[in-house]
XYZ file of C-alpha atoms in Angstrom:
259
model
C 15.532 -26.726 -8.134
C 15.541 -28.113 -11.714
C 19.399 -27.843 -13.166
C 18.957 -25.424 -16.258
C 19.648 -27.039 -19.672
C 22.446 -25.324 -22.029
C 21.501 -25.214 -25.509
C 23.937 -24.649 -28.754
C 24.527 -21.867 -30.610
C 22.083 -23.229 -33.175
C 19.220 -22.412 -30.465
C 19.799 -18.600 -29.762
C 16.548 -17.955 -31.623
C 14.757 -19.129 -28.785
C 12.055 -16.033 -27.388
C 13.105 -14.832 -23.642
C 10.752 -13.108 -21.340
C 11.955 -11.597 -18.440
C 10.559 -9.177 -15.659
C 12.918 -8.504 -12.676
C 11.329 -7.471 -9.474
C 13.884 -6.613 -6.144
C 13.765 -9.159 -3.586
C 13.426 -6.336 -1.144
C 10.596 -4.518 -2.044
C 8.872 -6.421 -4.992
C 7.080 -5.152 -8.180
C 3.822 -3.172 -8.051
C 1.317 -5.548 -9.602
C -0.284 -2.398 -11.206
C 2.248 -0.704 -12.588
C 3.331 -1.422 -16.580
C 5.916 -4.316 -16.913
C 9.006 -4.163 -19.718
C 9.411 -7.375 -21.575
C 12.509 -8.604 -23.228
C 12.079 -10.864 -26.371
C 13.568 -12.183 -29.074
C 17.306 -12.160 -27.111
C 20.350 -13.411 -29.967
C 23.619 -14.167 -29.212
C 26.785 -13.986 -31.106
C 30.712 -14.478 -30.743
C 33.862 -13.280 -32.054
C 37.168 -13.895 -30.426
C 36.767 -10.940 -28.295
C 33.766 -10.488 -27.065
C 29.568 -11.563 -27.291
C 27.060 -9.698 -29.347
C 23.835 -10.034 -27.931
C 20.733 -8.446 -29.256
C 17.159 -8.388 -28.519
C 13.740 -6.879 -28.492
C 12.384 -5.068 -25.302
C 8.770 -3.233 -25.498
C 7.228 -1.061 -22.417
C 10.085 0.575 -20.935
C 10.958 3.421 -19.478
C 14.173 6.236 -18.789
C 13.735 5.228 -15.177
C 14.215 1.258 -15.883
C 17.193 -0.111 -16.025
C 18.840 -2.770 -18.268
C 22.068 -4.801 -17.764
C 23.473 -7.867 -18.829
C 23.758 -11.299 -16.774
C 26.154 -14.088 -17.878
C 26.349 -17.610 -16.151
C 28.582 -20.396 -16.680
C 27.571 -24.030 -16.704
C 30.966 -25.039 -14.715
C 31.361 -21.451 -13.106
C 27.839 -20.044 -12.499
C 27.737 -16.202 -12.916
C 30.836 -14.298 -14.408
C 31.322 -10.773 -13.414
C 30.629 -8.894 -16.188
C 32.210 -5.688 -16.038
C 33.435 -4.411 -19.617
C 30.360 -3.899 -21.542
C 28.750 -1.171 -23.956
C 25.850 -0.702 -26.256
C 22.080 -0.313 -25.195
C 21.840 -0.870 -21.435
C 21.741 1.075 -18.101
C 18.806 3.556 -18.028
C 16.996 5.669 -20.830
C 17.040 2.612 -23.099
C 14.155 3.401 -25.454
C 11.604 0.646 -26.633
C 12.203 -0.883 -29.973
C 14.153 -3.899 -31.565
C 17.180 -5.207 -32.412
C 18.957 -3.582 -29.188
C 22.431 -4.547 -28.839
C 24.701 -4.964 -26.150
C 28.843 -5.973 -26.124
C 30.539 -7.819 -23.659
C 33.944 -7.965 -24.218
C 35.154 -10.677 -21.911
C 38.991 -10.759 -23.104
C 39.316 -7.566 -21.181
C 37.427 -8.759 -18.234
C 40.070 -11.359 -18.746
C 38.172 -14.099 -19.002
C 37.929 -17.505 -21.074
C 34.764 -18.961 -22.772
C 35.686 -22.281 -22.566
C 32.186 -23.921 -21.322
C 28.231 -23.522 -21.993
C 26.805 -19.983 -20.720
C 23.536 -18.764 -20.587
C 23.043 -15.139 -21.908
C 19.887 -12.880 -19.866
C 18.999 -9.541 -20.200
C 17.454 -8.153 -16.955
C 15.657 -4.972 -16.388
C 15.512 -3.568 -12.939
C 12.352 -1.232 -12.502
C 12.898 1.166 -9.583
C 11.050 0.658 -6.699
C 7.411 2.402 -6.274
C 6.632 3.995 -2.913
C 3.488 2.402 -1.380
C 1.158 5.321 -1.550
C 0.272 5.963 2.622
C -3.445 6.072 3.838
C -4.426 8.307 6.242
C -6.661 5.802 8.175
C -7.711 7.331 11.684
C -7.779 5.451 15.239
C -9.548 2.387 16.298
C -12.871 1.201 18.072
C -11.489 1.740 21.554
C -11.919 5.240 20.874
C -15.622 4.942 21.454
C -14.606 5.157 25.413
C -13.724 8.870 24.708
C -17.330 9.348 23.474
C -19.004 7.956 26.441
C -17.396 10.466 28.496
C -17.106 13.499 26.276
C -19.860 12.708 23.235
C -17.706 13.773 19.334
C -14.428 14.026 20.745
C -13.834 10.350 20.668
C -14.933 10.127 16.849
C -12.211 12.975 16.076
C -9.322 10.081 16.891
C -11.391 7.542 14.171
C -10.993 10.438 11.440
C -7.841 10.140 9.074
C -5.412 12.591 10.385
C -7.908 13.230 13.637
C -10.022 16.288 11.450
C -11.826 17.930 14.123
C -14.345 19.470 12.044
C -17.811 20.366 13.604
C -17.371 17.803 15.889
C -16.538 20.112 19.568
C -20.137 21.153 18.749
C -21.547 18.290 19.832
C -19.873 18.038 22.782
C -21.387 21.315 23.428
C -24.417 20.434 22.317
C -24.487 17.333 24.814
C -23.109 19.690 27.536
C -25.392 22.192 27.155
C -28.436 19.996 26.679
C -27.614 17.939 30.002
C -27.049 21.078 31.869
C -30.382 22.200 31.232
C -32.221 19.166 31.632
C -30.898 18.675 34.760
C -31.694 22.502 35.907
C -35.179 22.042 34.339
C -35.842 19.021 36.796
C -34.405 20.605 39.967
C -36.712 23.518 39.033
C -39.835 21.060 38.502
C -39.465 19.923 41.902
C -39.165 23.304 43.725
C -42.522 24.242 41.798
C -44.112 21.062 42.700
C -43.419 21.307 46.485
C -44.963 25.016 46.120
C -47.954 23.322 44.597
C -48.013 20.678 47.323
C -48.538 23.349 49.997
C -50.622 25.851 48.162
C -52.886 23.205 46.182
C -52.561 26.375 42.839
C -53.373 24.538 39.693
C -51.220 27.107 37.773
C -47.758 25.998 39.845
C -48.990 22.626 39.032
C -48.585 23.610 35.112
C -45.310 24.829 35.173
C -44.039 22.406 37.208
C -45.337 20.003 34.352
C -43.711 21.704 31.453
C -40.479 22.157 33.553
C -40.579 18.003 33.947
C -41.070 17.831 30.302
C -38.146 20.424 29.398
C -36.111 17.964 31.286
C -37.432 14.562 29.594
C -36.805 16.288 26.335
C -33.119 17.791 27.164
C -31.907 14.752 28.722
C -33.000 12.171 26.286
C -32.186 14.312 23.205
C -28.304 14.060 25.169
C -28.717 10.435 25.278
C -29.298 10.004 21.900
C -26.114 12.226 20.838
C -24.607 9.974 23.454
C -25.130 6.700 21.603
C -24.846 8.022 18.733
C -21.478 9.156 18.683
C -20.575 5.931 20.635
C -22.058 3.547 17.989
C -20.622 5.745 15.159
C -16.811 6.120 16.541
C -16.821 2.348 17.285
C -17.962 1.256 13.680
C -15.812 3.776 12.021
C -12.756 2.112 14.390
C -13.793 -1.466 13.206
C -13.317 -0.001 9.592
C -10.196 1.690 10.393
C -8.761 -1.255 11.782
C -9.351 -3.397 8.892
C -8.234 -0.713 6.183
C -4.891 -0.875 8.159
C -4.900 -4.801 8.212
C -5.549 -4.430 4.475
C -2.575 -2.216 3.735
C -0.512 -4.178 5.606
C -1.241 -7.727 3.589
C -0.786 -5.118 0.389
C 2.420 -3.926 1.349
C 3.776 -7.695 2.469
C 2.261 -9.046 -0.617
C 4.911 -7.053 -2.491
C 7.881 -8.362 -0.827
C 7.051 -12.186 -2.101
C 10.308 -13.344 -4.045
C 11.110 -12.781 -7.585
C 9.901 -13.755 -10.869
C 11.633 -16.401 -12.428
C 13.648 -15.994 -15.377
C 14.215 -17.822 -19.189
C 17.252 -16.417 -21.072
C 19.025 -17.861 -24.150
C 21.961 -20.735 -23.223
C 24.733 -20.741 -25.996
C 27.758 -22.702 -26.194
C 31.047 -21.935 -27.336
């Protein structure tokens, strides 16, 4: 880490920038950021004046004061007025005192004056993102129930209906074909071309039935398993967001004066 330089008082014109983001949770990148300018420093025999410029704040930021000693690193600074804390409004020439007699303290070495402000943190908005591909096992067995787990929230929806509609079509098929073979054997013994035509349509009845169950079969297999794959990266996503926003702090420049 480079060793901060200390300037003199002749240098408190210098233009500070400052965002603070917690170490915990980190700064929304989208959200507005304050900026501090312009910071100015003066110093009676009782206590530091400092002013400066701060532009896109808000009553729910917070502004305070930061003091650190070349020889002592950062004084507690406790007795201090003037515009900081929350519902500081935007505009110039803000001002805040530290008087440092009554924190009973000495300037007797460079410090470095920095005015921080402390956004609140902003909840990670929570998407509903529904279950993954191995929810596509469910559909083989039971056809639209396994797609309700890949919905956000599981939203059921229309969805029982095609397990109906599989049930139903399956049970008929089936019925159709056990039929077609009872009216074929009575056309094998009584050689009646008419037996022969139903047994025909009752064969097609079940072709139709059962492949028309197949296809709501696969197709509620292929669809819950692509819809998990998606799930399952929309959750990797949010959670590379939400670490994202826990990565350190921005650094800060503040005004060094000596007294």
């Amino acid at each position: 880490m480079t060793k901060p330089v200390y300037y003199s008082i002749r240098l408190v014109h210098l233009v500070a920038v400052l965002l603070y983001m917690s170490a915990a949770y980190g700064q929304s990148l989208g959200n507005k950021s304050a900026i501090v300018s312009n910071i100015r420093v003066e110093l009676d025999s009782e206590r530091v004046k400092v002013l400066y410029d701060v532009v896109g704040i808000s009553v729910s930021d917070s502004v305070y004061l930061q003091i650190e000693s070349q020889s002592r690193g950062r004084l507690n600074v406790s007795t201090v007025t003037g515009d900081l804390g929350k519902a500081v409004t935007p505009g110039k020439n803000k001002t805040i005192y530290w008087d440092y007699r009554l924190d009973k303290l000495k300037i007797t070495d460079p410090v470095r004056a920095t005015v921080l402000i402390k956004q609140p943190i902003q909840p990670v908005q929570q998407v509903a993102v529904g279950g993954g591909p191995a929810n596509a096992l469910i559909s083989m067995l039971a056809p639209g129930i396994g797609s309700i787990f890949v919905q956000p929230n599981r939203k059921v929806g229309v969805r029982p209906l095609i397990t109906g509609a599989y049930v139903a079509l399956l049970v008929f098929g089936l019925s159709q074909q056990s039929r077609s073979k009872q009216q074929y054997e009575v056309y094998a013994s009584q050689l009646n071309e008419s037996d022969y035509t139903v047994a025909n349509q009752q064969h097609h009845r079940y072709l139709l039935a059962t492949r028309t169950a197949a296809a709501l079969l696969v197709a509620d297999v292929v669809y819950t398993f692509l819809k998990g794959m998606k799930n399952t990266k929309q959750k990797q996503a949010v959670e590379q967001r939400v670490v994202f926003n826990y990565i350190g702090t921005t650094p800060t420049v503040g005004v060094q004066v000596r007294f």
